[in-house]
CSV table of C-alpha atoms and ligand atoms in Angstrom, one decimal:
chain,number,residue,atom,x,y,z
A,1,MET,CA,62.8,24.2,15.1
A,2,ALA,CA,60.5,23.1,13.0
A,3,GLU,CA,60.1,26.0,9.1
A,4,PRO,CA,57.1,27.8,9.6
A,5,LEU,CA,54.4,27.6,6.5
A,6,LEU,CA,55.0,30.8,5.5
A,7,ASP,CA,58.0,33.5,6.5
A,8,VAL,CA,57.1,37.1,5.2
A,9,ASP,CA,60.4,39.4,5.0
A,10,GLY,CA,60.4,43.0,4.6
A,11,LEU,CA,57.4,42.7,2.5
A,12,THR,CA,57.2,46.2,0.9
A,13,ILE,CA,54.4,47.4,-1.2
A,14,ASP,CA,53.9,50.3,-4.0
A,15,TYR,CA,51.6,51.8,-6.1
A,16,LEU,CA,52.9,53.7,-8.6
A,17,THR,CA,50.9,56.5,-9.5
A,18,GLU,CA,51.2,59.9,-11.8
A,19,ALA,CA,51.0,62.0,-8.6
A,20,GLY,CA,53.9,59.8,-7.1
A,21,ASP,CA,55.1,56.8,-5.3
A,22,VAL,CA,52.7,55.6,-2.8
A,23,ARG,CA,54.0,53.3,-0.1
A,24,ALA,CA,50.9,51.2,1.3
A,25,VAL,CA,53.4,48.6,2.7
A,26,ASP,CA,56.5,49.3,4.2
A,27,GLY,CA,58.8,46.4,5.5
A,28,VAL,CA,56.0,43.9,7.1
A,29,SER,CA,57.8,41.2,8.6
A,30,PHE,CA,55.9,37.9,10.1
A,31,THR,CA,55.8,33.8,10.0
A,32,LEU,CA,53.2,31.5,10.2
A,33,ASP,CA,53.2,27.7,11.9
A,34,PRO,CA,50.7,25.7,10.4
A,35,GLY,CA,47.5,25.3,11.7
A,36,GLU,CA,48.3,28.8,13.0
A,37,PHE,CA,45.3,31.4,13.3
A,38,LEU,CA,46.7,35.0,13.0
A,39,ALA,CA,44.8,38.0,13.2
A,40,VAL,CA,45.7,41.5,11.1
A,41,VAL,CA,44.4,44.4,12.8
A,42,GLY,CA,44.7,48.3,11.6
A,43,GLU,CA,42.1,50.9,10.5
A,44,SER,CA,41.4,52.0,6.7
A,45,GLY,CA,43.7,52.3,5.2
A,46,CYS,CA,46.9,51.1,7.4
A,47,GLY,CA,47.7,48.9,4.1
A,48,LYS,CA,46.3,45.4,5.5
A,49,SER,CA,44.3,44.2,2.7
A,50,THR,CA,47.0,45.7,0.2
A,51,MET,CA,50.0,43.2,2.6
A,52,LEU,CA,47.2,39.9,2.0
A,53,PHE,CA,47.4,41.0,-1.2
A,54,GLY,CA,50.7,40.9,-1.6
A,55,VAL,CA,51.4,37.6,0.2
A,56,ALA,CA,48.6,36.0,-1.8
A,57,GLN,CA,50.3,38.0,-5.2
A,58,LEU,CA,47.1,39.5,-6.0
A,59,LEU,CA,47.9,43.0,-6.5
A,60,THR,CA,47.2,44.3,-9.9
A,61,PRO,CA,48.8,47.3,-11.1
A,62,PRO,CA,49.3,50.4,-9.9
A,63,GLY,CA,50.4,47.7,-7.0
A,64,GLU,CA,53.6,47.1,-7.4
A,65,VAL,CA,55.8,43.9,-4.3
A,66,VAL,CA,58.7,46.4,-4.9
A,67,ALA,CA,60.7,45.0,-2.1
A,68,GLY,CA,60.7,41.4,0.5
A,69,GLN,CA,60.3,37.7,0.6
A,70,VAL,CA,57.2,35.7,0.8
A,71,THR,CA,58.4,32.3,1.1
A,72,PHE,CA,55.6,29.7,1.2
A,73,ARG,CA,56.7,25.7,1.7
A,74,GLY,CA,60.0,26.7,0.9
A,75,ARG,CA,59.5,28.7,-2.5
A,76,ASP,CA,59.7,32.7,-2.8
A,77,MET,CA,56.0,33.0,-4.1
A,78,VAL,CA,57.1,36.7,-5.6
A,79,ARG,CA,59.2,35.3,-7.7
A,80,LEU,CA,57.1,32.5,-8.6
A,81,SER,CA,55.5,32.5,-13.1
A,82,ARG,CA,52.2,32.9,-13.0
A,83,GLY,CA,51.7,29.6,-14.0
A,84,GLU,CA,54.0,28.4,-10.9
A,85,LEU,CA,51.2,30.8,-9.0
A,86,ARG,CA,48.4,29.1,-10.6
A,87,HIS,CA,49.3,25.5,-9.9
A,88,MET,CA,49.6,26.7,-6.2
A,89,ARG,CA,46.0,28.9,-5.4
A,90,TRP,CA,43.6,26.5,-4.9
A,91,ARG,CA,45.5,23.8,-3.8
A,92,GLU,CA,48.0,24.7,-1.5
A,93,TYR,CA,46.2,28.0,-0.4
A,94,SER,CA,43.1,29.8,-1.0
A,95,VAL,CA,41.5,33.4,-0.9
A,96,VAL,CA,38.3,34.2,0.8
A,97,MET,CA,37.1,38.1,0.2
A,98,GLN,CA,35.2,40.5,1.9
A,99,SER,CA,32.2,39.7,-0.4
A,100,ALA,CA,31.8,36.8,-1.9
A,101,MET,CA,28.6,38.3,-4.9
A,102,ASN,CA,32.3,40.2,-5.8
A,103,ALA,CA,34.1,36.7,-5.8
A,104,LEU,CA,32.1,34.6,-7.3
A,105,ASN,CA,30.6,34.3,-11.3
A,106,PRO,CA,26.3,35.4,-10.5
A,107,MET,CA,26.1,33.8,-14.1
A,108,LYS,CA,26.9,29.9,-13.2
A,109,SER,CA,25.4,28.1,-10.4
A,110,ILE,CA,27.5,27.5,-7.4
A,111,GLY,CA,28.0,23.5,-8.1
A,112,ALA,CA,29.5,24.9,-11.5
A,113,GLN,CA,32.1,26.6,-10.3
A,114,PHE,CA,33.3,24.1,-7.9
A,115,LYS,CA,33.4,21.9,-11.0
A,116,ASP,CA,35.1,24.7,-12.7
A,117,THR,CA,37.9,25.3,-10.0
A,118,LEU,CA,38.6,21.4,-9.8
A,119,GLN,CA,38.9,20.7,-13.7
A,120,ALA,CA,41.6,24.1,-13.4
A,121,HIS,CA,44.2,21.6,-11.9
A,122,GLY,CA,43.1,18.3,-12.6
A,123,LYS,CA,40.8,15.6,-15.0
A,124,PRO,CA,38.3,14.5,-12.7
A,125,SER,CA,35.4,12.6,-13.3
A,126,ALA,CA,31.8,13.5,-13.0
A,127,GLU,CA,31.6,11.1,-10.4
A,128,GLU,CA,34.7,12.6,-8.4
A,129,VAL,CA,33.4,16.7,-8.9
A,130,ARG,CA,29.7,16.0,-7.5
A,131,ARG,CA,31.5,13.6,-4.6
A,132,ARG,CA,34.2,16.2,-3.7
A,133,SER,CA,31.2,19.4,-4.1
A,134,GLU,CA,29.1,17.4,-1.6
A,135,GLU,CA,31.4,17.0,0.8
A,136,VAL,CA,32.4,20.5,1.4
A,137,MET,CA,28.6,22.5,1.4
A,138,GLY,CA,28.7,19.8,3.8
A,139,LEU,CA,31.7,21.0,5.7
A,140,VAL,CA,30.4,24.4,5.4
A,141,GLY,CA,27.0,23.3,6.4
A,142,ILE,CA,25.3,24.2,3.1
A,143,ASP,CA,22.9,21.6,1.8
A,144,PRO,CA,24.4,20.3,-1.0
A,145,THR,CA,21.4,20.8,-3.1
A,146,HIS,CA,22.4,24.7,-3.1
A,147,LEU,CA,25.0,23.4,-5.6
A,148,ARG,CA,22.4,24.1,-8.3
A,149,SER,CA,21.7,27.6,-6.6
A,150,TYR,CA,22.8,30.5,-8.3
A,151,PRO,CA,24.9,33.5,-5.9
A,152,HIS,CA,22.3,35.6,-5.7
A,153,GLN,CA,19.4,32.3,-4.2
A,154,LEU,CA,21.4,32.5,-1.3
A,155,SER,CA,21.8,35.3,1.7
A,156,GLY,CA,25.0,36.3,2.0
A,157,GLY,CA,26.0,34.3,5.2
A,158,MET,CA,25.9,31.5,3.0
A,159,ARG,CA,27.6,32.5,0.3
A,160,GLN,CA,30.6,34.0,2.2
A,161,ARG,CA,30.5,30.1,3.4
A,162,ALA,CA,29.8,28.9,-0.5
A,163,MET,CA,33.0,30.7,-0.9
A,164,ILE,CA,34.7,29.4,1.3
A,165,ALA,CA,33.7,25.9,0.6
A,166,MET,CA,35.3,26.3,-2.6
A,167,ALA,CA,38.3,27.5,-0.4
A,168,LEU,CA,38.4,23.8,0.6
A,169,LEU,CA,37.9,21.9,-2.2
A,170,TYR,CA,41.8,21.4,-2.3
A,171,THR,CA,42.2,20.9,1.5
A,172,PRO,CA,45.2,23.9,1.4
A,173,GLN,CA,47.8,24.3,4.0
A,174,LEU,CA,46.9,28.8,4.3
A,175,VAL,CA,43.8,30.0,4.2
A,176,ILE,CA,43.8,33.7,3.4
A,177,MET,CA,40.7,35.2,4.6
A,178,ASP,CA,39.9,39.7,3.9
A,179,GLU,CA,37.5,40.4,6.0
A,180,PRO,CA,34.8,37.5,5.3
A,181,THR,CA,31.9,38.6,8.1
A,182,SER,CA,32.1,42.3,7.5
A,183,ALA,CA,29.5,42.7,4.7
A,184,LEU,CA,26.9,40.3,7.5
A,185,ASP,CA,25.1,40.9,10.1
A,186,VAL,CA,26.7,39.7,13.8
A,187,VAL,CA,24.1,36.6,14.1
A,188,ALA,CA,25.3,35.4,10.9
A,189,GLN,CA,29.1,36.6,11.7
A,190,ARG,CA,29.5,34.5,14.7
A,191,SER,CA,28.1,32.4,13.4
A,192,LEU,CA,30.6,32.0,10.4
A,193,MET,CA,33.7,32.4,12.8
A,194,THR,CA,31.9,29.6,14.5
A,195,LYS,CA,32.8,27.2,11.5
A,196,ILE,CA,35.9,29.0,10.2
A,197,LYS,CA,37.0,28.0,13.3
A,198,ASP,CA,36.2,24.4,13.7
A,199,LEU,CA,37.1,23.6,10.1
A,200,GLN,CA,41.3,25.6,11.4
A,201,ARG,CA,40.7,23.1,14.0
A,202,SER,CA,39.1,19.7,12.4
A,203,LEU,CA,41.6,20.3,9.1
A,204,GLY,CA,44.7,21.7,10.6
A,205,PHE,CA,45.1,24.6,7.5
A,206,ALA,CA,46.3,28.1,9.1
A,207,VAL,CA,44.5,31.2,8.7
A,208,ILE,CA,45.6,34.7,8.1
A,209,PHE,CA,42.9,36.4,8.4
A,210,VAL,CA,42.0,40.5,8.2
A,211,THR,CA,39.4,42.5,10.5
A,212,HIS,CA,39.3,45.8,11.8
A,213,ASP,CA,36.7,43.8,14.6
A,214,MET,CA,38.5,43.8,17.3
A,215,SER,CA,36.4,41.2,19.3
A,216,MET,CA,37.0,38.7,16.5
A,217,VAL,CA,40.3,38.7,17.1
A,218,SER,CA,39.6,38.1,20.9
A,219,ARG,CA,37.8,35.2,20.7
A,220,TYR,CA,39.1,33.8,17.2
A,221,SER,CA,43.4,34.4,16.4
A,222,ASP,CA,46.3,32.6,17.9
A,223,ARG,CA,48.2,36.0,16.8
A,224,VAL,CA,47.9,39.6,15.8
A,225,LEU,CA,49.8,41.3,13.7
A,226,VAL,CA,48.4,45.0,13.8
A,227,MET,CA,49.2,48.1,11.3
A,228,TYR,CA,49.3,51.5,11.6
A,229,ALA,CA,50.7,53.2,8.3
A,230,GLY,CA,51.7,50.3,6.5
A,231,GLN,CA,54.4,49.2,9.2
A,232,VAL,CA,53.5,46.5,11.6
A,233,ALA,CA,52.9,48.3,15.0
A,234,GLU,CA,52.8,45.6,17.3
A,235,ALA,CA,52.7,41.8,17.0
A,236,ALA,CA,51.8,39.2,19.3
A,237,ALA,CA,49.8,36.3,21.2
A,238,THR,CA,46.9,37.4,21.0
A,239,GLN,CA,45.8,36.9,24.9
A,240,ALA,CA,49.2,39.3,25.5
A,241,ILE,CA,47.7,41.8,23.2
A,242,PHE,CA,45.1,41.5,25.2
A,243,GLU,CA,45.9,41.0,28.8
A,244,ARG,CA,49.3,43.6,27.8
A,245,PRO,CA,49.2,46.4,25.1
A,246,LEU,CA,52.4,47.7,24.8
A,247,HIS,CA,51.5,49.8,21.7
A,248,PRO,CA,49.7,53.4,22.2
A,249,TYR,CA,48.0,52.4,19.2
A,250,THR,CA,47.2,49.0,20.2
A,251,ARG,CA,45.7,50.8,23.6
A,252,GLY,CA,43.6,52.4,21.5
A,253,LEU,CA,41.8,50.2,19.1
A,254,LEU,CA,41.4,48.3,22.5
A,255,ASN,CA,39.9,51.5,24.2
A,256,ALA,CA,37.6,51.6,21.9
A,257,TYR,CA,35.9,48.3,21.5
A,258,PRO,CA,33.4,47.2,24.6
A,259,THR,CA,34.0,44.0,26.2
A,260,VAL,CA,31.0,42.5,27.1
A,261,THR,CA,32.7,40.7,30.3
A,262,GLY,CA,34.4,42.6,32.6
A,263,PRO,CA,34.5,46.0,34.8
A,264,ARG,CA,32.4,49.1,32.6
A,265,ARG,CA,34.6,51.5,31.1
A,266,GLU,CA,34.0,54.2,28.7
A,267,LEU,CA,35.3,53.6,25.7
A,268,THR,CA,37.6,56.6,24.6
A,269,GLY,CA,38.7,55.5,20.4
A,270,ILE,CA,42.0,57.7,18.9
A,271,PRO,CA,42.0,61.1,18.2
A,272,GLY,CA,42.5,61.8,14.7
A,273,SER,CA,42.9,59.9,11.2
A,274,PRO,CA,45.8,58.0,10.1
A,275,PRO,CA,47.9,59.5,7.6
A,276,ASP,CA,48.8,60.8,4.5
A,277,LEU,CA,50.9,57.1,2.7
A,278,GLY,CA,51.8,59.4,0.1
A,279,ARG,CA,53.2,61.9,2.8
A,280,PRO,CA,53.6,59.8,6.1
A,281,PRO,CA,54.9,61.7,9.3
A,282,GLU,CA,58.7,62.5,10.3
A,283,GLY,CA,60.1,60.3,13.0
A,284,CYS,CA,57.0,57.5,14.4
A,285,ARG,CA,54.3,57.6,12.0
A,286,PHE,CA,52.0,57.6,15.0
A,287,HIS,CA,53.2,60.5,16.8
A,288,PRO,CA,50.3,63.0,15.7
A,289,ARG,CA,47.9,61.1,17.4
A,290,CYS,CA,49.8,59.4,20.2
A,291,PRO,CA,48.6,60.5,24.2
A,292,GLU,CA,52.7,59.3,24.5
A,293,VAL,CA,54.3,61.0,22.2
A,294,MET,CA,57.8,62.6,23.6
A,295,PRO,CA,59.8,65.0,22.1
A,296,ASP,CA,62.2,62.3,19.9
A,297,CYS,CA,59.0,60.5,18.9
A,298,LEU,CA,58.7,63.9,16.3
A,299,THR,CA,62.3,63.5,14.4
A,300,HIS,CA,62.9,59.4,15.5
A,301,PRO,CA,61.3,57.4,13.2
A,302,PRO,CA,61.2,53.5,15.5
A,303,GLU,CA,62.2,50.1,14.7
A,304,LEU,CA,60.6,46.8,15.8
A,305,TYR,CA,62.0,46.0,19.5
A,306,PRO,CA,61.3,43.1,21.1
A,307,CYS,CA,59.5,43.4,24.1
A,308,ARG,CA,58.4,40.4,26.6
A,309,GLY,CA,58.1,38.0,23.9
A,310,ALA,CA,56.2,40.6,21.8
A,311,ARG,CA,57.3,42.9,18.6
A,312,VAL,CA,56.5,46.8,19.1
A,313,ARG,CA,57.7,49.3,16.5
A,314,CYS,CA,57.6,52.4,19.9
A,315,LEU,CA,60.3,54.3,21.2
A,316,LEU,CA,58.9,53.7,24.8
A,317,TYR,CA,60.3,50.3,24.2
A,318,THR,CA,64.7,51.0,23.3
A,319,GLU,CA,65.4,49.8,26.9
A,320,PRO,CA,64.4,46.7,28.3
A,321,ALA,CA,64.5,48.4,32.0
A,322,ALA,CA,62.2,50.8,29.9
A,323,HIS,CA,60.0,48.2,29.4
A,324,GLU,CA,59.6,47.5,33.1
A,325,ALA,CA,58.5,51.0,33.9
A,326,VAL,CA,56.2,51.1,30.7
A,327,LEU,CA,54.2,48.1,32.3
A,328,THR,CA,54.6,49.0,35.7
A,329,ASP,CA,53.2,52.5,35.1
A,330,GLY,CA,51.1,51.0,32.3
B,1,LIG,FE1,54.1,57.6,20.6
B,1,LIG,FE2,56.2,58.4,20.6
B,1,LIG,FE3,55.4,55.2,20.6
B,1,LIG,FE4,55.1,56.5,18.1
B,1,LIG,S1,56.9,55.9,19.5
B,1,LIG,S2,53.7,55.2,19.8
B,1,LIG,S3,54.5,58.9,19.2
B,1,LIG,S4,55.8,57.1,22.5
């Protein structure tokens, strides 16, 4: 079998605070193949953005990777020097943040920022900078005359597109995105996501996409990682997640979002709120909110159990025979 592009193994991230260490990401493992689109979902505070920053090696104190490996194209990113990471970032992988307004420099035109990025990684001629900058603006559907614009002169949707254009200056193999559409209205969100998906297909890069929007997940991703309280609750192909969600938390997330197709159903959501990661519940971390809680759940922390091609952290799936019973009942 071909090597995955990215292999995250047991990634564990703590926030080292005066009040004590908080484990925000706890032993997360997954792989990503070239050209694959992975969605990472979960409620606010579940550790998904911290995990993403850990993968991209963009964590700043008090956040720190305390265990695990992030192997990207055969190299463990956790152990690379700042200089080595700087060399790889933009060229081999790039990151698109939630808000382009915060990520872009308000004092410089878009074109000047593209030029800085290109010059930080080589010695392109002025003509090469102009040509590549115009190309990537064209890719994301912005008129290249906007290379002269400053971030505040662009709409929110155009700023996010400009960030994506910048992320593609070197045609990296991996683009990491932290809720890139969350600040946009629904029409701009849809248009930007369609553009990202088209580019991913035509240029062949892989995507890790953090979101809390299940409709985006169903439409655009190949695989889904559901996170709860810093851990992977369920990992499966997108179609399987929507047709046959296994973890009670995944079912709760799906019951909280409306679909435009299929029969009408009542939206129920998930009672309660995610736990304080400084003091997560004993046993299964989801047990205080789980509609299927059993006595064992209060004392036995579940592992990730394989089930029908998925991995699920729930005691309902410890035995292969139990899978069938749960799935038949469900
Ligand atoms: Fe619910 Fe128990 Fe499964 Fe946790 S282990 S999700 S509490 S059934």
